[in-house]
Coordinates of C-alpha atoms in Angstrom, one line a residue:
M1 CA 34.9 232.1 -28.7
S2 CA 33.5 229.0 -27.0
R3 CA 34.6 226.9 -30.0
R4 CA 38.2 227.6 -29.2
K5 CA 37.7 226.8 -25.5
R6 CA 36.0 223.5 -26.4
E7 CA 38.8 222.6 -28.9
K8 CA 41.4 223.3 -26.2
I9 CA 39.6 221.1 -23.6
R10 CA 39.2 218.3 -26.3
A11 CA 42.9 218.5 -27.0
K12 CA 43.6 218.1 -23.2
K13 CA 41.2 215.1 -22.9
A14 CA 42.7 213.6 -26.1
R15 CA 46.2 213.9 -24.6
R16 CA 45.1 211.7 -21.7
F17 CA 43.9 209.0 -24.1
R18 CA 46.7 209.3 -26.6
P19 CA 49.4 211.7 -25.3
R20 CA 52.1 213.0 -27.8
L21 CA 49.9 211.9 -30.7
T22 CA 48.4 215.2 -31.9
T23 CA 50.8 218.0 -31.2

């Protein structure tokens, strides 16, 4: 349960560093 939440937060942070790179 918390693993999916962390993955979603990581994806949001990663988007700030490299947006439109991992869709």
